[in-house]
Short mmCIF file of C-alpha atoms in Angstrom, two decimals:
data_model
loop_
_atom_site.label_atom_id
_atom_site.label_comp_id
_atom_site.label_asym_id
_atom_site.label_seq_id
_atom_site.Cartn_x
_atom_site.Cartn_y
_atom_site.Cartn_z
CA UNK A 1 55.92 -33.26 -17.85
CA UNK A 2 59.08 -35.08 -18.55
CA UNK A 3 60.95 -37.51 -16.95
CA UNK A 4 63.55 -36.22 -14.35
CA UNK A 5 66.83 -37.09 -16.36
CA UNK A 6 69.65 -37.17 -13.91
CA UNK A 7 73.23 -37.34 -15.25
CA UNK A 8 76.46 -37.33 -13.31
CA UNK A 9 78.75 -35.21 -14.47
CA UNK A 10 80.94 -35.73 -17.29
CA UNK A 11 84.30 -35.85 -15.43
CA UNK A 12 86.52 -38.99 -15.32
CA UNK A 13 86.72 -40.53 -11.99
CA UNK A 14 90.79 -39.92 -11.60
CA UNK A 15 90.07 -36.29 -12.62
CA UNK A 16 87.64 -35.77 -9.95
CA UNK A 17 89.81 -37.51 -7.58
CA UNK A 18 92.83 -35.64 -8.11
CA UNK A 19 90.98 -31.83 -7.87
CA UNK A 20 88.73 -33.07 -5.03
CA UNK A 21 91.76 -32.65 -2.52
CA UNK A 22 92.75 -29.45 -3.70
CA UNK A 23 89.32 -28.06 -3.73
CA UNK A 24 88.62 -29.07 0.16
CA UNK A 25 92.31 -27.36 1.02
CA UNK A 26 91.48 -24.25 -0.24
CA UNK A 27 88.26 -24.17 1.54
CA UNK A 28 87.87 -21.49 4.47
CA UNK A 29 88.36 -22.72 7.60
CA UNK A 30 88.76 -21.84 11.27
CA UNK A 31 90.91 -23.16 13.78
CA UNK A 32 91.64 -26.52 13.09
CA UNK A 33 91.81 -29.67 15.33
CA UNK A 34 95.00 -31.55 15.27
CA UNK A 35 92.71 -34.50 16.04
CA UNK A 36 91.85 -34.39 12.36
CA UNK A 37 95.52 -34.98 11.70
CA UNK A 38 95.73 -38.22 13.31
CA UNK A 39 94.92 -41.65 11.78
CA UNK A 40 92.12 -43.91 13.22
CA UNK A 41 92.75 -47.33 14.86
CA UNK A 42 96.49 -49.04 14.60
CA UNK A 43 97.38 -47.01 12.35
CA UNK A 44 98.48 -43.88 13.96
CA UNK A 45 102.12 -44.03 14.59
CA UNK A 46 102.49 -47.58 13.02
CA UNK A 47 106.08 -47.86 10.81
CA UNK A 48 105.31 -47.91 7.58
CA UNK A 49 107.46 -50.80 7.13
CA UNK A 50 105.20 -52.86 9.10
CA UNK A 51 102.28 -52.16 6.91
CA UNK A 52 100.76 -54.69 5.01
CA UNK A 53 99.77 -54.32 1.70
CA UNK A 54 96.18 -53.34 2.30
CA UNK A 55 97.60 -51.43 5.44
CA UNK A 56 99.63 -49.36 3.41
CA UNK A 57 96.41 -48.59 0.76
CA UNK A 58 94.33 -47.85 3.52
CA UNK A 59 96.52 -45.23 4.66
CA UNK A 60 97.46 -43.96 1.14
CA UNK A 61 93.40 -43.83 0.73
CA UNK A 62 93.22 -41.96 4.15
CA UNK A 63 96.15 -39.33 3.47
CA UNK A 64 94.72 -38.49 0.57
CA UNK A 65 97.38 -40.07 -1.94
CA UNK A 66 94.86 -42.71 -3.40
CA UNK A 67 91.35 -42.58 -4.81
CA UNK A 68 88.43 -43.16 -2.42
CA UNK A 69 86.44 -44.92 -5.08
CA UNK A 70 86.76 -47.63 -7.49
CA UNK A 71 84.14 -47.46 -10.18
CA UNK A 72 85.16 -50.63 -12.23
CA UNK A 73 86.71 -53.68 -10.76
CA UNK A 74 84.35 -56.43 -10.24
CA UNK A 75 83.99 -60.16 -10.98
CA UNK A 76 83.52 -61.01 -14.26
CA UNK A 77 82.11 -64.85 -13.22
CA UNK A 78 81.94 -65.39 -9.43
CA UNK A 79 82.16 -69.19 -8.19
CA UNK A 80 79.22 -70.59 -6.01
CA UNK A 81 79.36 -70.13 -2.44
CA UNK A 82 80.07 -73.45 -1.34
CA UNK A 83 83.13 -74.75 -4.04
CA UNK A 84 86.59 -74.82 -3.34
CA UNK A 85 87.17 -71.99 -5.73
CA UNK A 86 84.87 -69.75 -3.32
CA UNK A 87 86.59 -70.54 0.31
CA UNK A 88 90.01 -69.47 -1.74
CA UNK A 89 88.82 -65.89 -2.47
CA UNK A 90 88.39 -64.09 0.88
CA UNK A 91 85.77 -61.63 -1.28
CA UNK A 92 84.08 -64.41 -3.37
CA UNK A 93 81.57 -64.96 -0.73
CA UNK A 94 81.02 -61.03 -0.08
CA UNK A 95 79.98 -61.12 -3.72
CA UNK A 96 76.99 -63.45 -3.22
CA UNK A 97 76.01 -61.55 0.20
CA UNK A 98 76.31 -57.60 -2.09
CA UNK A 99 74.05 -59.37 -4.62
CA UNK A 100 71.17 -60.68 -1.79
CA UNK A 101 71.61 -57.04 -0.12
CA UNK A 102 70.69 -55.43 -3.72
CA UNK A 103 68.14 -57.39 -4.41
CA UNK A 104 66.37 -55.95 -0.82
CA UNK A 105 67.45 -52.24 -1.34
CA UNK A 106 66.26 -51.40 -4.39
CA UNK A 107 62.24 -50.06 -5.28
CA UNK A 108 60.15 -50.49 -8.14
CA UNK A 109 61.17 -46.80 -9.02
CA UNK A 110 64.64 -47.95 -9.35
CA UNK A 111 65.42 -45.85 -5.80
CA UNK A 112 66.68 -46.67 -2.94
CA UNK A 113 64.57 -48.30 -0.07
CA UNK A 114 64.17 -47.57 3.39
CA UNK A 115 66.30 -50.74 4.19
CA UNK A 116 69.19 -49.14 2.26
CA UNK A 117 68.46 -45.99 4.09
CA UNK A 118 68.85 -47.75 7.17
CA UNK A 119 71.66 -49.70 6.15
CA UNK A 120 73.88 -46.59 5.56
CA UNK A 121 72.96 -45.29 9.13
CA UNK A 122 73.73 -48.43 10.83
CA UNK A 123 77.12 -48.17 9.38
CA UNK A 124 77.55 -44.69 10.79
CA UNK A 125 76.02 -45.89 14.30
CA UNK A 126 78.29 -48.54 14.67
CA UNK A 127 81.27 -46.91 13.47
CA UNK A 128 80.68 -43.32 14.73
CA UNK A 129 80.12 -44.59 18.14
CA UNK A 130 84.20 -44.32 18.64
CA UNK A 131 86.91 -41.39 19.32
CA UNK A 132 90.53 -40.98 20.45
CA UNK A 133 89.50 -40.95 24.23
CA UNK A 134 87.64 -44.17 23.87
CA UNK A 135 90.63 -46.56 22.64
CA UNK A 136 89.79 -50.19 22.26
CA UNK A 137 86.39 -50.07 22.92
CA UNK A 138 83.71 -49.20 19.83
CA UNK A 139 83.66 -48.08 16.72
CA UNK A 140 82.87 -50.61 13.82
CA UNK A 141 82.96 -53.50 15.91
CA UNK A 142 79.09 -54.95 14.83
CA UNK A 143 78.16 -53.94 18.79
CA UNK A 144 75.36 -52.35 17.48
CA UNK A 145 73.42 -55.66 16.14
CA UNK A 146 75.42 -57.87 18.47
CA UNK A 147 75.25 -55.87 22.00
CA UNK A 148 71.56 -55.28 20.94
CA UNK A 149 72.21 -51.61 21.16
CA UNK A 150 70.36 -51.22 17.91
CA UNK A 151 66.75 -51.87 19.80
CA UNK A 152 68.17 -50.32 23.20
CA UNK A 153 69.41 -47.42 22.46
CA UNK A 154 67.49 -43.64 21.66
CA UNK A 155 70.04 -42.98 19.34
CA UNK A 156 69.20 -46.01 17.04
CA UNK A 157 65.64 -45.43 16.77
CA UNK A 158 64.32 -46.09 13.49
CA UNK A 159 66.80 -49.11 12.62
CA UNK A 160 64.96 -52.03 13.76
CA UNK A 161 64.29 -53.23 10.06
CA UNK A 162 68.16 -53.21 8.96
CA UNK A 163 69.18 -54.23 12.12
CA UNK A 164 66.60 -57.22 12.10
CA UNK A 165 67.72 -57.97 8.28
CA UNK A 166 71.17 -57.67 9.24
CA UNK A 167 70.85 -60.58 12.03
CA UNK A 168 69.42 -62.76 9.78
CA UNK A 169 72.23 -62.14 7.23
CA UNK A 170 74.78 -63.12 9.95
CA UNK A 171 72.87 -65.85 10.91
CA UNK A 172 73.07 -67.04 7.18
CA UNK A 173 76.44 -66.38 6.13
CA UNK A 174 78.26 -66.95 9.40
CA UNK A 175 78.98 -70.46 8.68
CA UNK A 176 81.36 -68.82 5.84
CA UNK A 177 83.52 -66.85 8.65
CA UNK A 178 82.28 -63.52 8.03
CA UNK A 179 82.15 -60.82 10.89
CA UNK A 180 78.93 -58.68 12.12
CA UNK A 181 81.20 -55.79 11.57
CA UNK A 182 81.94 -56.14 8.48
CA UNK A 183 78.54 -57.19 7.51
CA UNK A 184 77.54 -53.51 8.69
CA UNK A 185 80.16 -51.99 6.93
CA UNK A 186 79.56 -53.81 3.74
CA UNK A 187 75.76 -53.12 4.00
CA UNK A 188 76.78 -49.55 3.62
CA UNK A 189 78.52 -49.44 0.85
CA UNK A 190 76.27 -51.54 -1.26
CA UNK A 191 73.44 -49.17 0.02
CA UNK A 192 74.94 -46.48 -1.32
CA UNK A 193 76.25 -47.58 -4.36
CA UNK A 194 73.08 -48.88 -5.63
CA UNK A 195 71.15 -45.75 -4.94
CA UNK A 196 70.91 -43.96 -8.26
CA UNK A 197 74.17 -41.79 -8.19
CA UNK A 198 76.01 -43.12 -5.30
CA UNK A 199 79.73 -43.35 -4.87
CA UNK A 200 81.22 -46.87 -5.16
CA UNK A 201 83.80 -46.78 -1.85
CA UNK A 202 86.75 -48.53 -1.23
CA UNK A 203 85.54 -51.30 0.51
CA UNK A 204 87.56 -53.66 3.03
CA UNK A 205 86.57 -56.54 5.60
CA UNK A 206 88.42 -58.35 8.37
CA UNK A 207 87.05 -56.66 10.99
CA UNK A 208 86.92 -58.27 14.91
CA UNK A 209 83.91 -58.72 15.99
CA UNK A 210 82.59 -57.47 19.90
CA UNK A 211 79.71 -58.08 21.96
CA UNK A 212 80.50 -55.46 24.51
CA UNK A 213 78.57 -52.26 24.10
CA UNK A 214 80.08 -49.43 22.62
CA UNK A 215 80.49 -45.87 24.65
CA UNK A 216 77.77 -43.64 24.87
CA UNK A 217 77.12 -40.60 23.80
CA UNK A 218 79.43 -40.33 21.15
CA UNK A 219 76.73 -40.19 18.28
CA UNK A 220 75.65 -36.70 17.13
CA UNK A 221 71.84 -35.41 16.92
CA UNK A 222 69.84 -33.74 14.89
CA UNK A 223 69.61 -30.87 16.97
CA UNK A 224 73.59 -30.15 17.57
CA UNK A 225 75.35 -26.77 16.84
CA UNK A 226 77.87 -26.81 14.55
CA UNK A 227 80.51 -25.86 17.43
CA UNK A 228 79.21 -29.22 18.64
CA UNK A 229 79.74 -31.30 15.62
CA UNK A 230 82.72 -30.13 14.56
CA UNK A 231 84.45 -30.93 17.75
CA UNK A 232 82.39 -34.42 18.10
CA UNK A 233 83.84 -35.78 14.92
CA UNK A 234 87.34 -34.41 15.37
CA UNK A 235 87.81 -36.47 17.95
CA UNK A 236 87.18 -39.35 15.31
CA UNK A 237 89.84 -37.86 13.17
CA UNK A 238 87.03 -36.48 10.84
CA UNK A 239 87.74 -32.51 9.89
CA UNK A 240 84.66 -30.36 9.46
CA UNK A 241 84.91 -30.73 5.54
CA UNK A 242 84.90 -34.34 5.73
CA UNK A 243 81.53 -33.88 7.75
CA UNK A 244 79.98 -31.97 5.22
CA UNK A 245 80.55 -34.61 2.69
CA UNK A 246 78.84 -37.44 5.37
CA UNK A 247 76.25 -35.45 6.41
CA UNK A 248 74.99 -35.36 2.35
CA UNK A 249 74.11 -39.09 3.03
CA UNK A 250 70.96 -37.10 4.08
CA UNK A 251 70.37 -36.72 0.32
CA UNK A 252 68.55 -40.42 0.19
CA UNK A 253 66.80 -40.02 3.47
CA UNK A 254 62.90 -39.48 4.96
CA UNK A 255 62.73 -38.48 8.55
CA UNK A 256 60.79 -40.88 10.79
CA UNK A 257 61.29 -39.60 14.52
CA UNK A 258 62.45 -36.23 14.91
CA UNK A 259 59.37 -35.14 14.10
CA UNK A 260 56.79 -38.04 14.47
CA UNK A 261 53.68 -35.50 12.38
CA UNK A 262 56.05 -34.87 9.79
CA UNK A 263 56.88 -38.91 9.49
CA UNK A 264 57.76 -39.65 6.13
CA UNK A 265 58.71 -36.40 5.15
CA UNK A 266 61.90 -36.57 2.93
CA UNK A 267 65.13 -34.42 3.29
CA UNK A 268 64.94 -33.15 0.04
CA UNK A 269 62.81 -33.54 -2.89
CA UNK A 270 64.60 -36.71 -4.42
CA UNK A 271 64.38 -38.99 -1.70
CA UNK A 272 66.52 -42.53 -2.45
CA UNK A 273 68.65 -40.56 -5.14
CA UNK A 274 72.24 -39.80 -4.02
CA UNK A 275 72.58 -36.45 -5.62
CA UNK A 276 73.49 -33.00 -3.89
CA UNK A 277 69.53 -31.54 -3.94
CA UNK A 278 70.10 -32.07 -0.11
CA UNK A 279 72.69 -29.33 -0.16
CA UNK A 280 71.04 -26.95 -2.30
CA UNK A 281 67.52 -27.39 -0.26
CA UNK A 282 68.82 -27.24 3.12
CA UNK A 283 69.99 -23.39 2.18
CA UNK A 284 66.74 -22.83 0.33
CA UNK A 285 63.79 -20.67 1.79
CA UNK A 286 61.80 -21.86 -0.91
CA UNK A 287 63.00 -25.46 -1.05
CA UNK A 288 59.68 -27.85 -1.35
CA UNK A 289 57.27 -28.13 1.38
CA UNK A 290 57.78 -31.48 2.33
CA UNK A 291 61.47 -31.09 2.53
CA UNK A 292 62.49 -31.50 6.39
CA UNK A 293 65.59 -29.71 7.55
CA UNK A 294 67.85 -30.86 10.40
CA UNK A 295 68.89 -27.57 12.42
CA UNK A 296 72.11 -29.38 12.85
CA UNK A 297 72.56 -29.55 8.89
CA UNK A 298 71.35 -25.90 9.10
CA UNK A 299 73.96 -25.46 11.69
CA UNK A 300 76.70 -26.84 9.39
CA UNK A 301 75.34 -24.59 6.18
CA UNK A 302 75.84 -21.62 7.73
CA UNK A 303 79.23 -22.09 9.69
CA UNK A 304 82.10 -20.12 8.57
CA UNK A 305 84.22 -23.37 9.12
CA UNK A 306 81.81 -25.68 6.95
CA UNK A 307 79.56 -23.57 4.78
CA UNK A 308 82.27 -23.63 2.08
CA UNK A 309 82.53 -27.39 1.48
CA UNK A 310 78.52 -26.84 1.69
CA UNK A 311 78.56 -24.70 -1.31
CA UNK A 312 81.09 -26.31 -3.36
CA UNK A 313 78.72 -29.86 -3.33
CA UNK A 314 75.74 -28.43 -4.14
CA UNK A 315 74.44 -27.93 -6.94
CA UNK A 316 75.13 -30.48 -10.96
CA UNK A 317 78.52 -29.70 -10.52
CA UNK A 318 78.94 -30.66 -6.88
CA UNK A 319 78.15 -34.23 -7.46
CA UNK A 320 81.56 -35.56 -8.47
CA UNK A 321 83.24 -33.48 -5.82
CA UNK A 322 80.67 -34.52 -3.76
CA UNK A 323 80.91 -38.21 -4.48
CA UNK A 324 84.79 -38.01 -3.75
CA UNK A 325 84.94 -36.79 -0.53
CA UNK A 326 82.23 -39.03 0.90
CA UNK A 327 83.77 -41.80 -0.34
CA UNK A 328 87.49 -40.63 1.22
CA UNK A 329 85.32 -39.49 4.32
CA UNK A 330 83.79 -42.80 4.64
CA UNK A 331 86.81 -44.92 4.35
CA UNK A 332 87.65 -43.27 7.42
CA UNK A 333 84.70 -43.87 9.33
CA UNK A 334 84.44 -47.48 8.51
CA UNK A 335 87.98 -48.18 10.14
CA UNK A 336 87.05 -45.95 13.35
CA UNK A 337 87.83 -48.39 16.17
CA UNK A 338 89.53 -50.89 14.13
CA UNK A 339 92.54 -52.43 15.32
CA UNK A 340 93.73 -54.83 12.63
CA UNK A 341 94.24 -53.13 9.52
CA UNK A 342 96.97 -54.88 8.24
CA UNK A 343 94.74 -58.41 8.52
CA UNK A 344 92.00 -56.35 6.29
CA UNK A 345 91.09 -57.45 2.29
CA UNK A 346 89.85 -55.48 0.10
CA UNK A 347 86.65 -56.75 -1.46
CA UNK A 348 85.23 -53.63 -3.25
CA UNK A 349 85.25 -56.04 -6.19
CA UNK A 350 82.00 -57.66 -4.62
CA UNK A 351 80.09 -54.20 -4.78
CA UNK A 352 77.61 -54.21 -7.15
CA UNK A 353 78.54 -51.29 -10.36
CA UNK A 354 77.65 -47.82 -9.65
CA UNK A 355 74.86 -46.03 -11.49
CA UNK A 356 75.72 -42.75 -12.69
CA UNK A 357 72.39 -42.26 -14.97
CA UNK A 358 68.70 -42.19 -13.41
CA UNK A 359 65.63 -41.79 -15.17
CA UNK A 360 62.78 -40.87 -12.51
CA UNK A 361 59.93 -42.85 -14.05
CA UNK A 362 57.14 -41.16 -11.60
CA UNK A 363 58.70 -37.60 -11.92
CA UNK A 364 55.33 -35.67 -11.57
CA UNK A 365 53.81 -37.96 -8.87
CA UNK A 366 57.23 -37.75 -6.80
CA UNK A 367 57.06 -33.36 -7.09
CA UNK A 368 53.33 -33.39 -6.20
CA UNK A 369 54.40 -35.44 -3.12
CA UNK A 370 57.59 -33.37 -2.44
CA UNK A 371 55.73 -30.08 -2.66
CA UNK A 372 52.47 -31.14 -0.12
CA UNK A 373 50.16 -33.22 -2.24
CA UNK A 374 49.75 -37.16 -2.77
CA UNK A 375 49.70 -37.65 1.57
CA UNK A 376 49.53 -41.64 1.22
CA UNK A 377 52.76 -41.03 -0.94
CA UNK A 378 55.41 -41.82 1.75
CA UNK A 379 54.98 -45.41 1.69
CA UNK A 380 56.01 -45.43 -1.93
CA UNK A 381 59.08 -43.34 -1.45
CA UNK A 382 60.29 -45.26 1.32
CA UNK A 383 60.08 -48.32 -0.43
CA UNK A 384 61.60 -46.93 -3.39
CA UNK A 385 58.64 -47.41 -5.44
CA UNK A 386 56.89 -45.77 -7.81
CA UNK A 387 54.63 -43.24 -6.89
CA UNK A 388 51.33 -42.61 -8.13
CA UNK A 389 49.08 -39.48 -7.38
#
């Protein structure tokens, strides 16, 4: 058997960009939330003419009138993290941290790893844990490493690696004047970008910093109705599309704890490849055997409200789509609970470049595993390495 060649598709990024609104507005949808009208943080109701720069991008980005992703700008040489030339360049240090967090999120399969998995979740955790009724308090604060709710909360379970390799990158770079928060946030980003596939979002940092414990009960489970969801993340400006789109993150993932006999088992059968299988599988009676299915993700597939955004990411020609309206989606969610936008920089120039090609090299092994065989296989996967059957 051949190699699994994966390709994105062939569309340039400012095409995607511009049909990717138009294709979520004509989606079906039900009654909608005004919530999802409203912007997150300062932002809502803030003059325009008191917008920064970056203020006003942000909310150009988050309206919809500027692309999510940037695919190309990066540093050409970057200055070492102690010269003058370094402590001018608000992002110049972000570049060496995006670099070190590569370095740790990438297998010997060229995949993601299970500390990139986690890192995208702990950017959702911390953000997500934020809504309109909450105010001041949450959202992408870095409460989740620095209130310690990462080890004492049910929610988190499962993030004690990126949360414990997230300390010790704060306690490493905070010399430089970098926040927790942003840490998180950035740890994201690169996470996703350097899985084979993966959007490269609009990054930005600046963020403040808290030590008080977010709300509770604000994050969703893998168990909700869709009634549920939908609701939960309107109230964090997020419509139902958008929560299609964030809900594909799934695409890289292996569950862990929902199911502690099925540990390992991925959520679909490219596990640490951000492409739309996840979509396509979730539907599937026949999807893989090893493939593990959130009913809430089943919820979502099936509801009138959401099951169109469902169907117009999966599949090739969903990926582009796809990759656009995560990336708009989680601009959003990475300035829940933020208060300062107009002191934010954006540093998606420190991402590392986005990798639109992938070339399974263990193709066989990985479908054997997918489909029931190779059991000590998981260990592989989750590192990102290559597996052998």
């Amino acid at each position: 058997m051949k190699p699994t060649l994966v390709i994105l598709s062939a569309v340039s990024m400012a095409h995607a960009f511009a049909g990717m609104p138009d294709l979520l507005k004509n989606l079906p949808r039900g009654q909608e939330d005004v919530n999802i009208h409203k912007l997150p943080g300062d932002l809502e109701g803030q003059d325009d003419r008191k917008l920064s720069n970056t203020g006003s991008l942000i909310k150009r980005i988050l309206e919809g009138r500027e692309n999510p992703e940037d695919r190309t700008t990066s540093y050409t040489s970057v200055p070492g993290q102690n010269s003058a030339a370094c402590r001018r360049d608000k992002c110049c240090i972000w570049k060496h941290i995006a670099d070190e967090m590569r370095s740790k999120m990438v297998g010997g399969a060229g995949r993601c790893n299970n500390l990139a998995r986690q890192a995208v979740r702990m950017g959702f955790h911390d953000a997500a844990a934020w809504s309109l009724n909450t105010g001041r308090g949450g959202g992408a604060d870095g409460s989740l490493v620095l209130a310690r709710e990462c080890y004492n909360r049910k929610d988190n379970a499962g993030m004690k690696l990126g949360c414990d390799q997230m300390q010790a990158w704060y306690n490493k770079y905070r010399q430089y004047g970098i926040s927790m928060a942003d840490l998180i946030q950035m740890g994201a980003n690169v996470a996703t970008v350097v899985c084979p596939l993966g959007p490269r979002v609009r990054t930005f940092v600046g963020r403040r910093d808290s030590w008080k414990p977010a709300p509770e009960g604000l994050l969703p489970s893998a168990f909700d109705s869709a009634d549920y969801l939908i609701s939960l993340f309107a109230n964090k400006t997020i419509s139902a599309n958008q929560l299609v789109a964030l809900v594909g993150a799934h695409t890289t993932s292996q569950q862990f704890f929902v199911n502690g006999r099925r540990a390992g088992d991925p959520q679909d059968s490219t596990p640490g490849v951000w492409d739309t299988k996840f979509y396509g599988e979730t539907t599937d009676p026949k999807s893989p055997r090893r493939v593990f299915k959130f009913q809430s993700d089943i919820n979502l597939s099936k509801d009138a409200r959401t099951r169109g955004a469902w169907a117009a990411f999966t599949g090739p020609a969903g990926q582009a789509p796809w990759n656009g309206a995560y990336a708009a989606a989680y601009v959003r969610m990475s300035l829940l609970g933020v208060y300062n936008t107009n002191d934010l920089t954006e540093c998606t120039k420190a991402l590392p470049l986005p990798r639109p090609v992938y070339h399974a090299p263990d193709a066989p092994a990985l479908a054997k595993f997918v489909n029931g065989g190779a059991p000590d296989a998981a260990t592989n996967a989750s590192n990102g390495d290559i597996i052998v059957s």
